[in-house]
PDB file of C-alpha atoms in Angstrom:
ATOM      1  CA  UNK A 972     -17.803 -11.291   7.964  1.00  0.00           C
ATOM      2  CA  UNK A 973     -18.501  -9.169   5.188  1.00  0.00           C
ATOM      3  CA  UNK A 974     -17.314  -5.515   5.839  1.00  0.00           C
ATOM      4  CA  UNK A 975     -17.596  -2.554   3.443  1.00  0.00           C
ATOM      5  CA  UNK A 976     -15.980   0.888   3.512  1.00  0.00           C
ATOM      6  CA  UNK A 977     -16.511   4.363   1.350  1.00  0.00           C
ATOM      7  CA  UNK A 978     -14.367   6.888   1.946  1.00  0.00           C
ATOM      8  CA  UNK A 979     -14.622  10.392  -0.335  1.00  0.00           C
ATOM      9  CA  UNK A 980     -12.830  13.371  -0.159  1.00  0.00           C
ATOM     10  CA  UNK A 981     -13.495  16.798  -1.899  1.00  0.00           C
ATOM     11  CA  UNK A 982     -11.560  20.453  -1.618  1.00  0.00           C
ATOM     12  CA  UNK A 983     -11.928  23.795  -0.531  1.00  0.00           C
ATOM     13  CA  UNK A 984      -9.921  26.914  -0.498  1.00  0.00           C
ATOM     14  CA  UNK A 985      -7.538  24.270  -0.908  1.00  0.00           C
ATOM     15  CA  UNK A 986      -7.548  22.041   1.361  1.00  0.00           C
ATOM     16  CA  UNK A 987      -8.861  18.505   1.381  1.00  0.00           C
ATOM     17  CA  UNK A 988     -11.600  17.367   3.853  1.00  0.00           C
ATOM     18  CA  UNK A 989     -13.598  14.355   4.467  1.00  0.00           C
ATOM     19  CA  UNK A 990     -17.114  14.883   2.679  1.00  0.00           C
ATOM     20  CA  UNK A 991     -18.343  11.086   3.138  1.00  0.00           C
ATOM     21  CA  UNK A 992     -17.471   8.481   5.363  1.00  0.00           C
ATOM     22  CA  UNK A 993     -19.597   5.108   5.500  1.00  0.00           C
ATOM     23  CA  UNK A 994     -18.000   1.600   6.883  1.00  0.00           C
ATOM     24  CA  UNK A 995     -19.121  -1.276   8.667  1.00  0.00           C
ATOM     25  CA  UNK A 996     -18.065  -3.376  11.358  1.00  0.00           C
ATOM     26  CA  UNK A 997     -15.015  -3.645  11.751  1.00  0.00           C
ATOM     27  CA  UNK A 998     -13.584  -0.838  10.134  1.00  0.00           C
ATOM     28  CA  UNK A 999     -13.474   2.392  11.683  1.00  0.00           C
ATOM     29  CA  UNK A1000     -11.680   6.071  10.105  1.00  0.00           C
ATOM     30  CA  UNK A1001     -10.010   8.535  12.246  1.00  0.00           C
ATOM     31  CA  UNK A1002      -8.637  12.126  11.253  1.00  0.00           C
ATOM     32  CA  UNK A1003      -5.702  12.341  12.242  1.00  0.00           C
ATOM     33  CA  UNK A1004      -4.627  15.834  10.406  1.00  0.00           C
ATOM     34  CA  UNK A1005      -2.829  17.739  12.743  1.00  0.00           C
ATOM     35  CA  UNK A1006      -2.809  20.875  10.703  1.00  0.00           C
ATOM     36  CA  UNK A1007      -6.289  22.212   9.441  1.00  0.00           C
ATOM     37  CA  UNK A1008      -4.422  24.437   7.279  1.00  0.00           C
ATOM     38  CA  UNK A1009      -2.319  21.420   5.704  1.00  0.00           C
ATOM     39  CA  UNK A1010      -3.732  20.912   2.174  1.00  0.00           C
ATOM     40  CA  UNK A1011      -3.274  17.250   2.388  1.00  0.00           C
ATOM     41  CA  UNK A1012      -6.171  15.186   4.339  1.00  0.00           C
ATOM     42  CA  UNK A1013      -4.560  12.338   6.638  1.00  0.00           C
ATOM     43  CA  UNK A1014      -6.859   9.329   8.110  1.00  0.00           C
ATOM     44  CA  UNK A1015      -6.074   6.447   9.976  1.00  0.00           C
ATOM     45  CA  UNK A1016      -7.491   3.186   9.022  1.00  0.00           C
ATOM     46  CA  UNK A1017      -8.447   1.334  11.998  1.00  0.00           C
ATOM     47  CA  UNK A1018      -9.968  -2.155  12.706  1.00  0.00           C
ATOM     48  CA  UNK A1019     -11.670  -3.193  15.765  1.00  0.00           C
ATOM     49  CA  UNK A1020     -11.032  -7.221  14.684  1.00  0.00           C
ATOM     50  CA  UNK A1021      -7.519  -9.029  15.705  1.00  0.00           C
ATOM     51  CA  UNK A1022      -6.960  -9.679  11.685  1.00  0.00           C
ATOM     52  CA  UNK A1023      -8.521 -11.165   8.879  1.00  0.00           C
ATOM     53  CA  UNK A1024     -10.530 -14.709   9.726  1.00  0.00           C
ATOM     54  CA  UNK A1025     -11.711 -17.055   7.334  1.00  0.00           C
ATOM     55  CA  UNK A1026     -14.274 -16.467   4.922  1.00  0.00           C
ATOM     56  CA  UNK A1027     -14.105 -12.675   5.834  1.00  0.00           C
ATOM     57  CA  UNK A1028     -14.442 -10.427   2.618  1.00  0.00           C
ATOM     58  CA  UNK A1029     -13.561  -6.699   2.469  1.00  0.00           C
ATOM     59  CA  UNK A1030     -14.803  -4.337   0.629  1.00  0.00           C
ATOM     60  CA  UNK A1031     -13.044  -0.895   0.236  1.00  0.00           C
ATOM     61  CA  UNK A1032     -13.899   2.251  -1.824  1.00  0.00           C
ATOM     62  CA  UNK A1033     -12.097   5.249  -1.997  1.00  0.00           C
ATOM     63  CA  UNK A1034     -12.791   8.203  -3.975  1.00  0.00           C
ATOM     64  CA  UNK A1035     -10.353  11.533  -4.023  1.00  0.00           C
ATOM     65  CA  UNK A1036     -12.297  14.362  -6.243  1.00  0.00           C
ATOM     66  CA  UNK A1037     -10.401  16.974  -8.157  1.00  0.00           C
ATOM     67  CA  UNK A1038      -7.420  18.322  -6.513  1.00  0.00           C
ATOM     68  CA  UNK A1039      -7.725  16.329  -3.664  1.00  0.00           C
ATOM     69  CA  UNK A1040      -4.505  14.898  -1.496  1.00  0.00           C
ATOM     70  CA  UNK A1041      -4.801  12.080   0.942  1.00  0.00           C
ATOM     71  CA  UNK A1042      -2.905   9.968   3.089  1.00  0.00           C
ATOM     72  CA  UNK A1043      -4.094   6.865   4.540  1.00  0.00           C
ATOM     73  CA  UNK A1044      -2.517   5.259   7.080  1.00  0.00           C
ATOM     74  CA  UNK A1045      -3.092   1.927   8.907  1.00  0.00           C
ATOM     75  CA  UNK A1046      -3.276   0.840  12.481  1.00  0.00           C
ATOM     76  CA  UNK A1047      -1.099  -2.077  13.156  1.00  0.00           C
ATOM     77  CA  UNK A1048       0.269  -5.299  11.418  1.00  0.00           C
ATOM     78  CA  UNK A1049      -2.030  -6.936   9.044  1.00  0.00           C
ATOM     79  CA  UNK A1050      -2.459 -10.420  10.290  1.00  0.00           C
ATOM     80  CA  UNK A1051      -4.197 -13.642   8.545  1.00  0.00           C
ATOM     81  CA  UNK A1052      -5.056 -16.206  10.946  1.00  0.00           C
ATOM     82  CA  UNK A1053      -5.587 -20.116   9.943  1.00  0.00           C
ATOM     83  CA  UNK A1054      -8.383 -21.220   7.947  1.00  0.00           C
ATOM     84  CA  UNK A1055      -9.997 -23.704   6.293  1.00  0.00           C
ATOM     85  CA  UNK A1056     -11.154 -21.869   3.016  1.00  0.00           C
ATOM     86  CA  UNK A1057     -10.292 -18.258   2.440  1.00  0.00           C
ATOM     87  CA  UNK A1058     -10.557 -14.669   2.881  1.00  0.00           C
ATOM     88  CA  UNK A1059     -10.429 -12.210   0.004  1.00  0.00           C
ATOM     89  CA  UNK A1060     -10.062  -8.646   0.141  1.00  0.00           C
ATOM     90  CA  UNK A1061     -10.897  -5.642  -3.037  1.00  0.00           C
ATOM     91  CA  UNK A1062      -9.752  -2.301  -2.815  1.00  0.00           C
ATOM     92  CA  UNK A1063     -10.537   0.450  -5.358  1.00  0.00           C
ATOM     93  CA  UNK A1064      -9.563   3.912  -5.298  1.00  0.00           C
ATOM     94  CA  UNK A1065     -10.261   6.320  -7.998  1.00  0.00           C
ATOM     95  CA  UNK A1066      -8.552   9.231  -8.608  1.00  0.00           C
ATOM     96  CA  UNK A1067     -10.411  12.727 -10.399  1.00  0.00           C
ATOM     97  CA  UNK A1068      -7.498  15.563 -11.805  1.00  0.00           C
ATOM     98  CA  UNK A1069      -4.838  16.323 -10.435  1.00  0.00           C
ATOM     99  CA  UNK A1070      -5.188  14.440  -6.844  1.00  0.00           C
ATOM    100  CA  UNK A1071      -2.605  12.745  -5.123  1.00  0.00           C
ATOM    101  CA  UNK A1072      -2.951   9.744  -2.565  1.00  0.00           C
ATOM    102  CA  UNK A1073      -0.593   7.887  -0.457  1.00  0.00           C
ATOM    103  CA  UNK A1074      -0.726   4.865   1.317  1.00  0.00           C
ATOM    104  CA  UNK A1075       1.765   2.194   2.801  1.00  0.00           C
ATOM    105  CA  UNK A1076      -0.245  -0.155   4.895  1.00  0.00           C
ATOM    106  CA  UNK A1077       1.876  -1.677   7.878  1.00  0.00           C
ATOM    107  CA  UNK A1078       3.091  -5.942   7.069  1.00  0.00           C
ATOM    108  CA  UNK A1079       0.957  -8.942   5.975  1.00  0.00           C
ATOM    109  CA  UNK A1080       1.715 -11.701   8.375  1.00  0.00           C
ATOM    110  CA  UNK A1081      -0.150 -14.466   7.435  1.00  0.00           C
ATOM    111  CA  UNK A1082      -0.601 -17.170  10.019  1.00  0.00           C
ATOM    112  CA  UNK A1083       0.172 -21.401   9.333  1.00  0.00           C
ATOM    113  CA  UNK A1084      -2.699 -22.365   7.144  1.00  0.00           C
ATOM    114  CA  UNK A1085      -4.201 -18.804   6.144  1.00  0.00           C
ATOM    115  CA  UNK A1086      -5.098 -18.232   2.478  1.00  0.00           C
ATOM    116  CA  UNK A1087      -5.780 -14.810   1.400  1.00  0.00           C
ATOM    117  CA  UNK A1088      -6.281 -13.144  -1.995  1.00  0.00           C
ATOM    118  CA  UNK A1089      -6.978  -9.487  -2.855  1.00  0.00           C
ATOM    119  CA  UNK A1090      -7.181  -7.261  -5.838  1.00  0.00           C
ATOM    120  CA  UNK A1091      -6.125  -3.605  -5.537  1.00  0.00           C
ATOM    121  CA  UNK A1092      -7.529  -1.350  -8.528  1.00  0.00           C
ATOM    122  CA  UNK A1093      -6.315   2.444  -9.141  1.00  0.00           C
ATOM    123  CA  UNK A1094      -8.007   4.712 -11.353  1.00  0.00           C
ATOM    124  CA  UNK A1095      -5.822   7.800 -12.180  1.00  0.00           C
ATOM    125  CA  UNK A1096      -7.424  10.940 -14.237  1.00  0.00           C
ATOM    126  CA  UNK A1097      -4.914  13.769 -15.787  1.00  0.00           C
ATOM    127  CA  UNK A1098      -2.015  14.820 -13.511  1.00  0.00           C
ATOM    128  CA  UNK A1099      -2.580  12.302 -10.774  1.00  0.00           C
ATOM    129  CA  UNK A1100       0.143  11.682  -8.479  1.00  0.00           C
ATOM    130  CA  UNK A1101       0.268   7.847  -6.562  1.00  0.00           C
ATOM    131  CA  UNK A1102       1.736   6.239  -3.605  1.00  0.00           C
ATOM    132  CA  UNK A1103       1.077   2.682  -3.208  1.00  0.00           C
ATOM    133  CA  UNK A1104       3.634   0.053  -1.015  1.00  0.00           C
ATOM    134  CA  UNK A1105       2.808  -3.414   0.031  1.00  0.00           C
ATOM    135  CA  UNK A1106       4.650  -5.168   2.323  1.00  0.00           C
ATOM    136  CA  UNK A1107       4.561  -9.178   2.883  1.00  0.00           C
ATOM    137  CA  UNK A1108       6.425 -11.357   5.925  1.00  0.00           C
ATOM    138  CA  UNK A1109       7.027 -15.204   5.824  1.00  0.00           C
ATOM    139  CA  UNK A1110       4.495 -15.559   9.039  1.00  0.00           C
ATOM    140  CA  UNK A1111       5.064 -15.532  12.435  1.00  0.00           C
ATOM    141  CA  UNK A1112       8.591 -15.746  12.325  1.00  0.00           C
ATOM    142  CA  UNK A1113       9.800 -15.404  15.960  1.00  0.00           C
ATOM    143  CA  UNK A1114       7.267 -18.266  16.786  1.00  0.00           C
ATOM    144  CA  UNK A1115       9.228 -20.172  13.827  1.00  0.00           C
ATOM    145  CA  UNK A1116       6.235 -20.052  11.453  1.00  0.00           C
ATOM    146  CA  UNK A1117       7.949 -19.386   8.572  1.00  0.00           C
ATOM    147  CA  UNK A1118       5.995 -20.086   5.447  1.00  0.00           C
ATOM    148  CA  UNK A1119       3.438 -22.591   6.776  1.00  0.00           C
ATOM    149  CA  UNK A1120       0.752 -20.132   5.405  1.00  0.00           C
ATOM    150  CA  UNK A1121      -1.705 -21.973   2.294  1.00  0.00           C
ATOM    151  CA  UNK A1122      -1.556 -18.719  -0.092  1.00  0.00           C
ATOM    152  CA  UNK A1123      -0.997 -15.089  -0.464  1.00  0.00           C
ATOM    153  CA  UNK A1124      -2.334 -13.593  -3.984  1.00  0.00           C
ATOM    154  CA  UNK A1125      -2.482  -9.852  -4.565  1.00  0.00           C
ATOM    155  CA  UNK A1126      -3.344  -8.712  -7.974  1.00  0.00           C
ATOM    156  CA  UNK A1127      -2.494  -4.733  -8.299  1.00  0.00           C
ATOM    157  CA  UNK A1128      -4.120  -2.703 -11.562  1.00  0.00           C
ATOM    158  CA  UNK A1129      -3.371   0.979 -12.224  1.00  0.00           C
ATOM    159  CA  UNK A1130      -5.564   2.324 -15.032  1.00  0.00           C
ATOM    160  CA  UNK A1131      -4.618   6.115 -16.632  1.00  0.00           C
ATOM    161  CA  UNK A1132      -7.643   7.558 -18.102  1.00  0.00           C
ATOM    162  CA  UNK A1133      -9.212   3.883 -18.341  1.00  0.00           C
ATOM    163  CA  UNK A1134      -5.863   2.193 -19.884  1.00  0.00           C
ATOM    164  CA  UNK A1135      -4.065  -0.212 -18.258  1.00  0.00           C
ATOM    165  CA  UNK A1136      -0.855   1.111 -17.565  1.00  0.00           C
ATOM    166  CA  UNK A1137       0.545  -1.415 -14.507  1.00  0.00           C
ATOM    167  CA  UNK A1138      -0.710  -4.619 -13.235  1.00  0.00           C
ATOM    168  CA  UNK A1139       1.318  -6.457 -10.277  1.00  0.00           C
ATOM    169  CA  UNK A1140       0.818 -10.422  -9.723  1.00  0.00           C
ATOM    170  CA  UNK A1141       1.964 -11.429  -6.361  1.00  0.00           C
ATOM    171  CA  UNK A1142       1.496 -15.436  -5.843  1.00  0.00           C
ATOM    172  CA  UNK A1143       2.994 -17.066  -3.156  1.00  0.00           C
ATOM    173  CA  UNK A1144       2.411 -20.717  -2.156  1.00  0.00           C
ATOM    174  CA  UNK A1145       4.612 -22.167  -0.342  1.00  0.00           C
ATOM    175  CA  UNK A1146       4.343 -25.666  -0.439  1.00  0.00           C
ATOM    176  CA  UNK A1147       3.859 -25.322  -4.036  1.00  0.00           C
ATOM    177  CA  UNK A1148       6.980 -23.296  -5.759  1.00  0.00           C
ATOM    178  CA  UNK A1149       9.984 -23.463  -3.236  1.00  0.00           C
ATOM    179  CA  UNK A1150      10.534 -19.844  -1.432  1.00  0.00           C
ATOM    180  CA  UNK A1151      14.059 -20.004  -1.556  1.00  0.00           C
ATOM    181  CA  UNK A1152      14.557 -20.826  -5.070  1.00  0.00           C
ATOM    182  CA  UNK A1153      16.267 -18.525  -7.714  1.00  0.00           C
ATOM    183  CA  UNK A1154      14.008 -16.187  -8.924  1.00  0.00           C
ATOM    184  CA  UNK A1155      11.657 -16.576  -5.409  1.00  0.00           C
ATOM    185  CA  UNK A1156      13.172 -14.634  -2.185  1.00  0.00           C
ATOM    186  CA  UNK A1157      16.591 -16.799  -2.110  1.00  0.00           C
ATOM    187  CA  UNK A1158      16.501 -16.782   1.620  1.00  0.00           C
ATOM    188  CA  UNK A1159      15.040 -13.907   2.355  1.00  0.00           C
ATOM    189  CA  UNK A1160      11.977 -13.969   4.294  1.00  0.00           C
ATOM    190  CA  UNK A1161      10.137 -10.578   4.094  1.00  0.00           C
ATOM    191  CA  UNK A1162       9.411  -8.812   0.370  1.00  0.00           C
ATOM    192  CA  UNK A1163       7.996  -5.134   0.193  1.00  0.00           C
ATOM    193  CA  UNK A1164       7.417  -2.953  -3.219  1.00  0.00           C
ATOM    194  CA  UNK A1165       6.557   0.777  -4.061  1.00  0.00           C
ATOM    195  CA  UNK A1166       4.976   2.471  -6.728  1.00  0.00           C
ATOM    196  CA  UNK A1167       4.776   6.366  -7.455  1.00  0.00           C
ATOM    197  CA  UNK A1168       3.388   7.606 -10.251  1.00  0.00           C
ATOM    198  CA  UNK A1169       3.361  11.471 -11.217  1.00  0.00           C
ATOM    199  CA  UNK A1170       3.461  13.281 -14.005  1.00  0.00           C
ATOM    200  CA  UNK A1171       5.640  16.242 -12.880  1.00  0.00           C
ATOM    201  CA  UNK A1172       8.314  14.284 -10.959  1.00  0.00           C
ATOM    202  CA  UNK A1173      11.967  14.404 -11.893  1.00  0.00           C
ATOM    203  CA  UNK A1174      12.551  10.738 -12.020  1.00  0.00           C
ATOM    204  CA  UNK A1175      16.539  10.484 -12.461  1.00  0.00           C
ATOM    205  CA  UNK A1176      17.145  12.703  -9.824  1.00  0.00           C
ATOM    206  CA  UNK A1177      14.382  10.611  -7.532  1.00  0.00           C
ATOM    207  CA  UNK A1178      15.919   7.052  -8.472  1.00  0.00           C
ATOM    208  CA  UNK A1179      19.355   8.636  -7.650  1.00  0.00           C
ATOM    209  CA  UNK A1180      18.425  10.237  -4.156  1.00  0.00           C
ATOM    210  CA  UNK A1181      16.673   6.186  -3.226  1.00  0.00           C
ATOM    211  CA  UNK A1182      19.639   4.557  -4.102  1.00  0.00           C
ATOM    212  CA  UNK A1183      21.345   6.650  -1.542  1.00  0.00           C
ATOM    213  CA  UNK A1184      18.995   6.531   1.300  1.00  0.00           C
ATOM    214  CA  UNK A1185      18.742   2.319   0.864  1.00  0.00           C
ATOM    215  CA  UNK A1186      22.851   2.836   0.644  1.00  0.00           C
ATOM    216  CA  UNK A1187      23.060   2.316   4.563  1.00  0.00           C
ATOM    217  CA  UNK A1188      20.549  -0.208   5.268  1.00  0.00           C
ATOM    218  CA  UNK A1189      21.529  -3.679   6.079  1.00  0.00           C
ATOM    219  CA  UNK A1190      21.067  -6.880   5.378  1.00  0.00           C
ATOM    220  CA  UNK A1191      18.482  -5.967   2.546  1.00  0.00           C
ATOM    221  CA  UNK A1192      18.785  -6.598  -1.542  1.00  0.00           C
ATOM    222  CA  UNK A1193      16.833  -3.768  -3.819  1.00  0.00           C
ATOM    223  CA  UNK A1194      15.856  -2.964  -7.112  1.00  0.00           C
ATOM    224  CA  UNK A1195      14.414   0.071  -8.809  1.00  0.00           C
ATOM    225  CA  UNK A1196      12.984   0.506 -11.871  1.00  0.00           C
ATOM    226  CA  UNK A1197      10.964   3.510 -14.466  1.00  0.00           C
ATOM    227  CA  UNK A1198       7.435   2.687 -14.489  1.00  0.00           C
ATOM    228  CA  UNK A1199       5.689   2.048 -17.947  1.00  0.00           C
ATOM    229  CA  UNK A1200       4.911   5.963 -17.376  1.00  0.00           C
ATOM    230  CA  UNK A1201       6.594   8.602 -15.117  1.00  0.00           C
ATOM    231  CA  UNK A1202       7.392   6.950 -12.122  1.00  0.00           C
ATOM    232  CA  UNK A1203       9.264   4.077 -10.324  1.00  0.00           C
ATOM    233  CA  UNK A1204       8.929   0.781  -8.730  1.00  0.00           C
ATOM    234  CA  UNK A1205      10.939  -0.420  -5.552  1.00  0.00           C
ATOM    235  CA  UNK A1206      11.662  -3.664  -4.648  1.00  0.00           C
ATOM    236  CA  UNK A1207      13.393  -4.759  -1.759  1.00  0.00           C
ATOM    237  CA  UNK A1208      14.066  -7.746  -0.021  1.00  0.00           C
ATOM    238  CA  UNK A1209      14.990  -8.580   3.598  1.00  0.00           C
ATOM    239  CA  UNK A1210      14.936 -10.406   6.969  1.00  0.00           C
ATOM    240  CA  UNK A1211      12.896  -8.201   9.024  1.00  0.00           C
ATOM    241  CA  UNK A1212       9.520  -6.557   8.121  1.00  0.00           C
ATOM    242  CA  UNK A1213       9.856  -3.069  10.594  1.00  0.00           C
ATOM    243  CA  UNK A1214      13.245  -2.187   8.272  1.00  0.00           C
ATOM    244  CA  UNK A1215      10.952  -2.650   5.119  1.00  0.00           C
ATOM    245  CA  UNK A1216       8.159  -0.316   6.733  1.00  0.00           C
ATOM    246  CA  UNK A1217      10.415   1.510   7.471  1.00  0.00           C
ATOM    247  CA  UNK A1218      13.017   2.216   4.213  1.00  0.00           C
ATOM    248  CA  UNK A1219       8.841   2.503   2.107  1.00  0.00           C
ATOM    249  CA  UNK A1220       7.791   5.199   4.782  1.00  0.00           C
ATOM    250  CA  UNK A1221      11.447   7.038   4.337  1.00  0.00           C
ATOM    251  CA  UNK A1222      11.204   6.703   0.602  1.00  0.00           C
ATOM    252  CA  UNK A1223       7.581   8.411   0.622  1.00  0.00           C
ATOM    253  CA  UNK A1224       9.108  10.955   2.746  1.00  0.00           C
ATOM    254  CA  UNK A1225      11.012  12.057  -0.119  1.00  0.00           C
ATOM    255  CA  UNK A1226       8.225  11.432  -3.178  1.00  0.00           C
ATOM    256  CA  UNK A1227       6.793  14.527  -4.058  1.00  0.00           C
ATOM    257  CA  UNK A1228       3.245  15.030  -4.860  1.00  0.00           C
ATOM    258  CA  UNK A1229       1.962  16.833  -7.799  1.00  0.00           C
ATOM    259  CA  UNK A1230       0.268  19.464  -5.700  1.00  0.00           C
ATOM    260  CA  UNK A1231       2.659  19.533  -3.010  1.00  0.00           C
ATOM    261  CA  UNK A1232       5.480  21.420  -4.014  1.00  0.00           C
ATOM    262  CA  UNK A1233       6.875  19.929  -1.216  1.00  0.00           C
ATOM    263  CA  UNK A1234       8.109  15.705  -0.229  1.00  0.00           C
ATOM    264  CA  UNK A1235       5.546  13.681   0.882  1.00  0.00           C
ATOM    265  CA  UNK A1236       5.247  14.262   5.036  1.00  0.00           C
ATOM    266  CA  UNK A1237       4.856  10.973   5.820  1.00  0.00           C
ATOM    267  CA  UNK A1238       4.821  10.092   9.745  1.00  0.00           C
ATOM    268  CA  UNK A1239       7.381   7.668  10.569  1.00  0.00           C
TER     269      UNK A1239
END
């Protein structure tokens, strides 16, 4: 299945609406802004398919014009089911002036035998303010599936004004490079990662008020960093992929936005 989506935004006495829409089976967008008056635009992501089958390629497009503030939100668990080639997946979102967009898709679970690769591409203008988490499981690990999956590849690229500022190489094959080894998860099953980019953000103070909120989770390891410009990256590690949704969705909670004066409302 090959299955496209455009999604564009523009403003108006500021607030951000949808001005185009287009997608293709199986993808369908819902607005799910409860206030009108809320400058920030929030649509849910939906999917009418079970998960990702082989040889399906996805195509997504999202554009945010100037001043523009979206979150995107997903339906459900991400899921990869077995195949016998691959699926592949691009994403690119481009950003005008100073717009802000948010999004923390739910898990990847990839099923025994599913091999997946995507490519995630950001274009940021002047003043641009991003929210970007990934999440990945070992499988289905209640059905002890853990790590039969073939391959999980995400490549993520975040241009500034058309310079490369980050790129993030995720490669994971299991019965090629040992999971548990040092440097790999070190028996940990689930991985998830954060980046936030804007300009206007106090970043100490930021890094400083994450360290305390991850402070009383258990059973996780984490790591955060300055990005190459004003921002941070999160890693975490853990045993349970709902905790990591949930410790990115409180962390974005607390991320403000460069025209938000404001955290980040994200819905948990």
């Amino acid at each position: 299945m090959i299955a496209t989506l455009h999604i564009q935004t523009a403003q108006a006495n500021e607030v951000t609406y949808l001005k185009k829409c287009y997608c293709t089976t199986p993808f369908k967008v819902a607005n799910i802004t409860e206030d009108k008056k809320d400058p920030t635009l929030r649509l849910m992501l939906m999917s009418s398919s079970p998960g990702i089958l082989d040889g399906d390629k996805y195509k997504l497009k999202i554009d945010l014009e100037e001043n523009c503030s979206l979150q995107l939100y997903t339906q459900s668990y991400q899921r990869f089911f077995t195949m016998k080639a691959q699926a592949t997946q691009q994403m690119e979102v481009s950003l005008e002036k100073n717009a802000a967009f948010c999004f923390i898709p739910h898990p990847a679970v990839p099923h025994k035998l599913s091999n997946f690769t995507a490519r995630n591409t950001f274009f940021l203008a002047d003043n641009c303010s991003l929210i970007f988490g990934e999440i990945l499981t070992c499988g289905r690990k209640l059905n002890g599936e853990l790590f039969l999956f073939t391959k999980y590849h995400t490549i993520t690229e975040i241009f500034i004004n058309h310079h490369l500022i980050i790129k993030e190489n995720l490669l994971m094959q299991p019965a090629l490079i040992n999971v548990n080894a040092i440097g790999q998860l070190q028996g940990y099953t689930h991985q998830a990662s954060l980046i936030y980019l804007d300009e206007k953000a106090d970043i100490k103070i930021l890094m400083a008020r994450i360290k305390g909120l991850l402070s009383f989770q258990k059973d996780i390891s984490m790591g955060i960093t300055t990005a190459p410009v004003n921002g941070i990256i999160v890693r975490l590690l853990g045993q349970n992929a709902e905790q990591l949704f949930d410790c990115l969705k409180i962390i974005a909670g607390y991320l403000p936005q460069n025209n938000q004066l404001k955290p980040t409302a994200y819905a948990i």
